């Protein structure tokens, strides 16, 4: 039987009876399952294929089937842990070692996970050493993610959708999702829409911000135009995590929004939810009104002590400049985002975003900035939207 390396994906030559193998390519020592026949071997092959492709729920279903046949299989328990935390392995460009990344952050430590405990209880000494070492790395990574996430401002609404197609081009789903985003932000809602919300997070891991948004948003709108797009791995990763929060008792709501497809082709998990047809005349107005019956914008919540924003861009700009002068870049960014919700093509606001990203207090200091910034996404947008005297 040939297994693929958990880290680099290269072929591992399985030796009957061995629970530990070393990858000849990335040199990583790793655990492998004990097999008693072709059936279990093929089940592992399928499950690991799904896990490597980020289809964690499908993989978990197969690993649970393996445990139904043999509840002492340490590797199956460990594989469930990897799926639950959405663990992938990526190559560190500096050390060439493969290190874990997390796509499904949990509040609880991996060391308190029941499947992890079962893996340890049924593993041999060599397996235990590897499980503990990998778990320690995952736990530290998760702790770092939670530290970043807890400092993020809460969201009202999370828009879940497929951003790009297989060729890397923007999907029509993304266009419809942005229409929803624009309609909701105009009503004062703080909306997580990855195309805009994460655009200033280039070069950073997205998981802390996605995790924070999923856990704070009271409503998720899942927008799509096909069965495949609704079930795309990263789309499903978001809405399945949100559904899990609801099943655990959190007061949250999911609204599926579809177009150009049969509603019966929506994910089975949405069968008991009231879906909305985006092709219907007045869809956006109906959606906004419906959400208004469920929640009020964070800024309108009397129990919330966050800032009540001015309603015009000019007033916001004055506050932004004060925050910049004080070196309070966090508040400056918060107000700039609110202003961009009002005027998304205001070149001056993108100059503010440029100053914030470079940690510069005013445009005068920008002139003498020692590094080139003409490739900065905010500078490019400022140039693209500039007109009149601002050119």
Coordinates of C-alpha atoms in Angstrom, one line a residue:
X1 CA 0.0 0.0 0.0
X2 CA 1.3 3.5 -0.9
X3 CA 0.4 6.4 1.4
X4 CA 1.0 10.1 0.7
X5 CA 3.1 12.1 3.1
X6 CA 0.9 14.3 5.4
X7 CA 3.3 17.1 5.0
X8 CA 4.6 17.3 1.4
X9 CA 2.2 14.8 -0.3
X10 CA 5.0 12.6 -1.7
X11 CA 4.5 8.8 -1.8
X12 CA 5.4 6.8 1.3
X13 CA 6.2 3.1 0.9
X14 CA 4.1 1.4 3.5
X15 CA 5.8 -1.5 5.3
X16 CA 3.4 -4.0 6.9
X17 CA 3.4 -3.6 10.7
X18 CA 5.2 -0.3 10.8
X19 CA 3.4 2.6 12.6
X20 CA 6.2 5.2 11.9
X21 CA 7.6 6.0 8.5
X22 CA 10.1 8.7 7.3
X23 CA 9.3 10.6 4.1
X24 CA 12.3 10.3 1.7
X25 CA 11.5 13.7 0.3
X26 CA 10.8 16.1 3.2
X27 CA 12.6 13.8 5.7
X28 CA 9.6 14.1 8.2
X29 CA 8.9 11.3 10.6
X30 CA 5.2 10.6 10.7
X31 CA 2.6 8.1 12.0
X32 CA 0.7 5.8 9.6
X33 CA -2.3 3.5 10.4
X34 CA -2.2 -0.2 11.1
X35 CA -4.0 -2.0 8.3
X36 CA -5.7 -5.4 8.3
X37 CA -6.9 -5.5 4.7
X38 CA -7.6 -3.6 1.5
X39 CA -10.9 -2.2 2.7
X40 CA -9.4 -0.2 5.5
X41 CA -6.5 0.9 3.3
X42 CA -8.9 2.3 0.7
X43 CA -10.9 4.1 3.4
X44 CA -7.7 5.8 4.7
X45 CA -6.8 6.7 1.1
X46 CA -10.2 8.3 0.5
X47 CA -10.3 10.1 3.9
X48 CA -6.8 11.5 3.5
X49 CA -7.6 12.7 0.0
X50 CA -10.5 14.7 1.4
X51 CA -8.4 16.0 4.3
X52 CA -5.6 17.2 2.0
X53 CA -8.2 19.0 -0.1
X54 CA -9.7 20.8 2.9
X55 CA -13.0 18.8 2.8
X56 CA -12.7 18.1 6.5
X57 CA -16.3 17.0 7.1
X58 CA -16.2 14.3 4.4
X59 CA -12.9 13.0 5.8
X60 CA -14.2 13.0 9.4
X61 CA -17.1 10.8 8.3
X62 CA -14.8 8.2 6.9
X63 CA -12.4 8.2 9.9
X64 CA -15.5 7.7 12.2
X65 CA -16.5 4.7 10.0
X66 CA -13.0 3.3 10.5
X67 CA -13.4 3.7 14.3
X68 CA -16.8 2.0 14.1
X69 CA -15.0 -1.1 12.9
X70 CA -12.0 -0.7 15.2
X71 CA -12.3 1.7 18.1
X72 CA -8.6 1.2 19.1
X73 CA -7.1 2.7 15.9
X74 CA -4.9 5.6 17.3
X75 CA -4.2 7.0 13.8
X76 CA -8.0 7.4 13.1
X77 CA -8.4 9.3 16.3
X78 CA -5.5 11.5 15.5
X79 CA -6.8 12.1 11.9
X80 CA -10.1 13.3 13.4
X81 CA -8.1 15.8 15.4
X82 CA -6.4 17.1 12.3
X83 CA -9.7 17.5 10.6
X84 CA -11.4 19.2 13.6
X85 CA -8.7 21.8 13.7
X86 CA -8.4 22.0 9.9
X87 CA -4.6 21.3 10.0
X88 CA -2.6 21.7 6.9
X89 CA 1.2 21.5 6.6
X90 CA 3.1 24.1 4.7
X91 CA 6.8 24.4 3.9
X92 CA 8.8 27.1 5.8
X93 CA 10.8 28.9 3.1
X94 CA 13.6 29.6 5.7
X95 CA 14.0 26.1 7.3
X96 CA 12.5 24.0 4.5
X97 CA 10.6 22.1 7.3
X98 CA 6.9 21.5 7.1
X99 CA 4.9 23.3 9.8
X100 CA 1.2 23.2 10.7
X101 CA -1.4 25.8 9.8
X102 CA -4.9 25.9 11.2
X103 CA -8.1 26.5 9.2
X104 CA -10.6 25.6 11.9
X105 CA -9.6 27.3 15.2
X106 CA -11.3 26.1 18.3
X107 CA -11.6 27.7 21.7
X108 CA -10.5 24.6 23.5
X109 CA -6.9 23.4 23.6
X110 CA -6.0 20.4 21.5
X111 CA -4.7 18.7 24.7
X112 CA -8.3 18.6 26.1
X113 CA -9.7 17.1 22.8
X114 CA -11.3 13.7 23.5
X115 CA -10.0 12.2 20.2
X116 CA -6.5 13.4 21.0
X117 CA -6.7 11.7 24.4
X118 CA -7.9 8.5 22.7
X119 CA -5.1 8.6 20.1
X120 CA -2.6 8.8 23.0
X121 CA -4.2 6.0 24.9
X122 CA -4.1 3.6 22.0
X123 CA -0.8 4.6 20.4
X124 CA 2.5 2.9 21.0
X125 CA 5.5 4.9 22.4
X126 CA 6.9 6.0 19.1
X127 CA 3.5 7.3 17.9
X128 CA 2.8 9.0 21.2
X129 CA 6.1 11.0 20.9
X130 CA 5.1 12.3 17.4
X131 CA 1.5 13.0 18.4
X132 CA 2.6 15.0 21.4
X133 CA 5.2 17.0 19.4
X134 CA 2.7 17.8 16.7
X135 CA 0.0 18.7 19.2
X136 CA 2.3 21.1 21.0
X137 CA 3.0 23.0 17.7
X138 CA -0.7 23.1 16.9
X139 CA -1.6 24.3 20.4
X140 CA 0.9 27.2 20.2
X141 CA -0.3 28.2 16.8
X142 CA -3.9 28.2 18.0
X143 CA -2.9 30.3 21.0
X144 CA -1.4 32.9 18.7
X145 CA -4.5 32.9 16.6
X146 CA -6.8 33.5 19.6
X147 CA -4.5 36.3 20.8
X148 CA -5.0 38.1 17.5
X149 CA -8.7 37.3 17.2
X150 CA -9.7 38.7 20.6
X151 CA -8.4 42.1 19.6
X152 CA -10.7 42.3 16.6
X153 CA -13.9 44.4 16.6
X154 CA -17.1 42.4 16.5
X155 CA -19.2 42.0 13.3
X156 CA -23.0 42.0 12.8
X157 CA -23.0 39.9 9.6
X158 CA -20.7 37.4 7.8
X159 CA -21.1 37.0 4.0
X160 CA -20.0 33.6 2.9
X161 CA -19.4 33.0 -0.8
X162 CA -16.9 31.7 -3.4
X163 CA -14.5 34.4 -4.5
X164 CA -12.6 32.9 -7.4
X165 CA -13.2 30.1 -9.9
X166 CA -10.7 27.3 -10.9
X167 CA -8.9 29.8 -13.2
X168 CA -8.5 32.4 -10.5
X169 CA -11.0 34.7 -11.9
X170 CA -13.7 36.5 -9.8
X171 CA -17.0 34.6 -9.7
X172 CA -20.4 36.1 -10.3
X173 CA -21.2 35.0 -6.7
X174 CA -18.6 37.5 -5.6
X175 CA -20.4 40.3 -7.5
X176 CA -23.8 39.4 -5.9
X177 CA -22.1 39.1 -2.5
X178 CA -20.7 42.6 -2.9
X179 CA -24.2 44.0 -3.7
X180 CA -25.4 42.4 -0.4
X181 CA -22.4 43.9 1.4
X182 CA -23.1 47.4 0.0
X183 CA -26.8 47.3 0.9
X184 CA -26.1 46.1 4.5
X185 CA -23.3 48.6 5.2
X186 CA -25.5 51.4 4.1
X187 CA -27.9 50.4 6.9
X188 CA -25.1 50.7 9.4
X189 CA -24.2 47.0 9.8
X190 CA -20.6 46.0 10.3
X191 CA -20.2 43.3 7.6
X192 CA -17.5 40.8 7.1
X193 CA -16.9 40.5 3.3
X194 CA -13.6 38.9 2.7
X195 CA -12.9 40.7 -0.6
X196 CA -12.9 44.0 1.3
X197 CA -12.4 43.1 4.9
X198 CA -9.2 41.1 4.3
X199 CA -7.7 43.3 1.6
X200 CA -5.4 45.0 4.1
X201 CA -4.3 41.7 5.5
X202 CA -2.1 40.6 2.5
X203 CA 0.9 38.6 3.7
X204 CA -0.9 37.7 7.0
X205 CA -2.8 34.6 8.0
X206 CA -6.5 35.1 7.5
X207 CA -7.7 32.5 10.0
X208 CA -7.6 34.8 13.1
X209 CA -9.9 37.3 11.4
X210 CA -12.2 34.7 9.9
X211 CA -12.5 33.0 13.3
X212 CA -13.2 36.3 15.1
X213 CA -15.9 37.2 12.5
X214 CA -17.6 33.8 12.6
X215 CA -17.8 33.9 16.4
X216 CA -19.1 37.5 16.7
X217 CA -21.5 37.8 13.7
X218 CA -25.1 37.2 14.6
X219 CA -26.2 36.5 11.0
X220 CA -24.5 34.7 8.1
X221 CA -25.6 35.2 4.5
X222 CA -24.4 32.3 2.2
X223 CA -24.6 33.5 -1.4
X224 CA -24.1 31.2 -4.4
X225 CA -25.2 30.4 -7.9
X226 CA -24.5 26.6 -8.1
X227 CA -24.4 23.5 -6.0
X228 CA -20.7 23.3 -6.6
X229 CA -20.0 26.8 -5.3
X230 CA -22.1 26.3 -2.2
X231 CA -20.1 23.2 -1.4
X232 CA -16.7 24.5 -2.4
X233 CA -14.2 23.5 0.4
X234 CA -13.5 26.9 1.7
X235 CA -17.1 28.0 1.4
X236 CA -18.3 24.9 3.2
X237 CA -15.6 25.3 5.8
X238 CA -17.1 28.7 6.8
X239 CA -20.8 27.8 6.8
X240 CA -20.3 24.4 8.5
X241 CA -18.3 26.0 11.3
X242 CA -21.1 28.6 11.7
X243 CA -23.7 25.8 11.8
X244 CA -21.7 24.1 14.5
X245 CA -21.9 27.2 16.6
X246 CA -25.7 27.3 16.2
X247 CA -25.9 23.6 17.1
X248 CA -23.9 24.3 20.2
X249 CA -26.7 26.8 21.3
X250 CA -25.4 30.1 20.1
X251 CA -28.1 32.7 19.1
X252 CA -27.2 33.0 15.4
X253 CA -29.0 32.8 12.0
X254 CA -28.1 31.5 8.5
X255 CA -29.7 32.9 5.4
X256 CA -29.0 31.0 2.2
X257 CA -29.3 33.3 -0.9
X258 CA -29.3 31.6 -4.4
X259 CA -29.6 32.5 -8.0
X260 CA -29.7 30.7 -11.4
X261 CA -30.1 27.3 -9.7
X262 CA -32.8 25.0 -8.3
X263 CA -33.3 25.6 -4.6
X264 CA -33.4 21.8 -4.1
X265 CA -29.7 21.8 -5.1
X266 CA -28.8 23.8 -2.0
X267 CA -26.7 21.9 0.6
X268 CA -28.8 19.3 2.6
X269 CA -27.8 21.1 5.8
X270 CA -29.9 24.1 4.6
X271 CA -33.1 22.1 4.0
X272 CA -34.8 23.5 7.1
X273 CA -33.8 27.1 6.4
X274 CA -35.8 29.8 4.6
X275 CA -33.7 30.5 1.5
X276 CA -33.9 33.7 -0.5
X277 CA -33.9 34.0 -4.4
X278 CA -31.5 36.7 -5.5
X279 CA -33.3 36.9 -8.8
X280 CA -36.5 38.0 -7.2
X281 CA -37.4 41.7 -7.6
X282 CA -36.8 43.5 -4.4
X283 CA -34.5 40.8 -3.0
X284 CA -32.0 43.2 -1.4
X285 CA -34.8 45.2 0.3
X286 CA -36.4 42.1 1.6
X287 CA -33.1 40.8 2.9
X288 CA -32.3 44.0 4.7
X289 CA -35.7 44.2 6.2
X290 CA -35.6 40.5 7.3
X291 CA -32.2 40.9 8.9
X292 CA -33.5 44.1 10.6
X293 CA -36.1 41.9 12.4
X294 CA -33.3 39.6 13.7
X295 CA -30.6 42.0 14.8
X296 CA -29.8 45.7 15.0
X297 CA -26.5 47.2 13.9
X298 CA -23.8 47.1 16.6
X299 CA -23.7 50.9 16.6
X300 CA -27.4 51.0 17.4
X301 CA -27.1 48.7 20.3
X302 CA -27.5 50.7 23.5
X303 CA -25.6 48.1 25.5
X304 CA -22.6 48.6 23.1
X305 CA -20.1 51.2 24.2
X306 CA -18.3 51.4 20.8
X307 CA -18.1 54.7 18.9
X308 CA -21.2 56.2 17.3
X309 CA -19.8 57.4 13.9
X310 CA -20.6 60.7 12.3
X311 CA -22.8 60.3 9.3
X312 CA -20.8 62.4 6.7
X313 CA -17.4 61.8 5.2
X314 CA -16.0 65.3 5.9
X315 CA -16.5 64.9 9.7
X316 CA -15.0 61.4 9.5
X317 CA -11.9 62.8 7.7
X318 CA -11.3 65.4 10.4
X319 CA -11.4 62.6 13.1
X320 CA -9.1 60.4 11.0
X321 CA -6.5 63.2 10.7
X322 CA -6.6 63.8 14.4
X323 CA -6.0 60.1 15.1
X324 CA -3.2 60.0 12.6
X325 CA -1.5 63.1 14.2
X326 CA -1.7 61.3 17.6
X327 CA -0.3 58.1 16.1
X328 CA -3.5 56.2 16.9
X329 CA -3.4 54.2 13.7
X330 CA -6.0 51.6 15.0
X331 CA -8.7 54.3 15.5
X332 CA -7.7 56.0 12.2
X333 CA -8.2 52.8 10.4
X334 CA -11.5 52.1 12.1
X335 CA -12.9 55.6 11.0
X336 CA -11.4 55.2 7.5
X337 CA -13.2 52.0 7.0
X338 CA -16.5 53.6 8.0
X339 CA -15.9 56.5 5.6
X340 CA -15.1 54.0 2.8
X341 CA -18.5 52.4 3.5
X342 CA -20.0 55.8 2.6
X343 CA -17.7 56.7 -0.3
X344 CA -15.8 53.6 -1.6
X345 CA -14.2 55.5 -4.5
X346 CA -12.9 58.5 -2.4
X347 CA -9.2 58.8 -3.3
X348 CA -8.4 60.8 -0.2
X349 CA -9.5 57.9 2.0
X350 CA -7.1 55.5 0.3
X351 CA -4.3 58.0 1.0
X352 CA -5.3 57.7 4.7
X353 CA -5.2 53.9 4.3
X354 CA -1.7 54.2 2.8
X355 CA -0.5 56.4 5.7
X356 CA -2.0 53.9 8.2
X357 CA -0.3 50.9 6.5
X358 CA 3.1 52.7 6.5
X359 CA 2.6 54.1 10.1
X360 CA 3.0 57.7 8.8
X361 CA 1.2 60.6 10.6
X362 CA 0.6 63.0 7.7
X363 CA 1.1 63.4 3.9
X364 CA 4.1 65.7 4.4
X365 CA 6.1 62.8 5.9
X366 CA 4.9 60.6 3.0
X367 CA 7.0 62.7 0.6
X368 CA 10.2 61.9 2.5
X369 CA 9.3 58.2 3.1
X370 CA 12.6 56.2 2.4
X371 CA 10.9 53.2 0.6
X372 CA 9.0 53.1 -2.6
X373 CA 5.3 52.7 -2.1
X374 CA 4.0 53.1 -5.7
X375 CA 3.0 49.4 -5.7
X376 CA 1.0 49.6 -2.5
X377 CA -2.6 48.6 -3.2
X378 CA -3.9 51.7 -1.4
X379 CA -1.7 54.1 -3.4
X380 CA -2.9 52.4 -6.6
X381 CA -6.5 52.8 -5.6
X382 CA -5.9 56.5 -4.7
X383 CA -4.5 57.1 -8.2
X384 CA -7.3 55.2 -9.9
X385 CA -10.0 57.1 -8.1
X386 CA -8.3 60.5 -8.1
X387 CA -10.0 63.3 -10.1
X388 CA -10.0 67.1 -10.3
X389 CA -7.6 68.9 -8.0
X390 CA -6.8 65.7 -6.2
X391 CA -5.0 64.3 -9.2

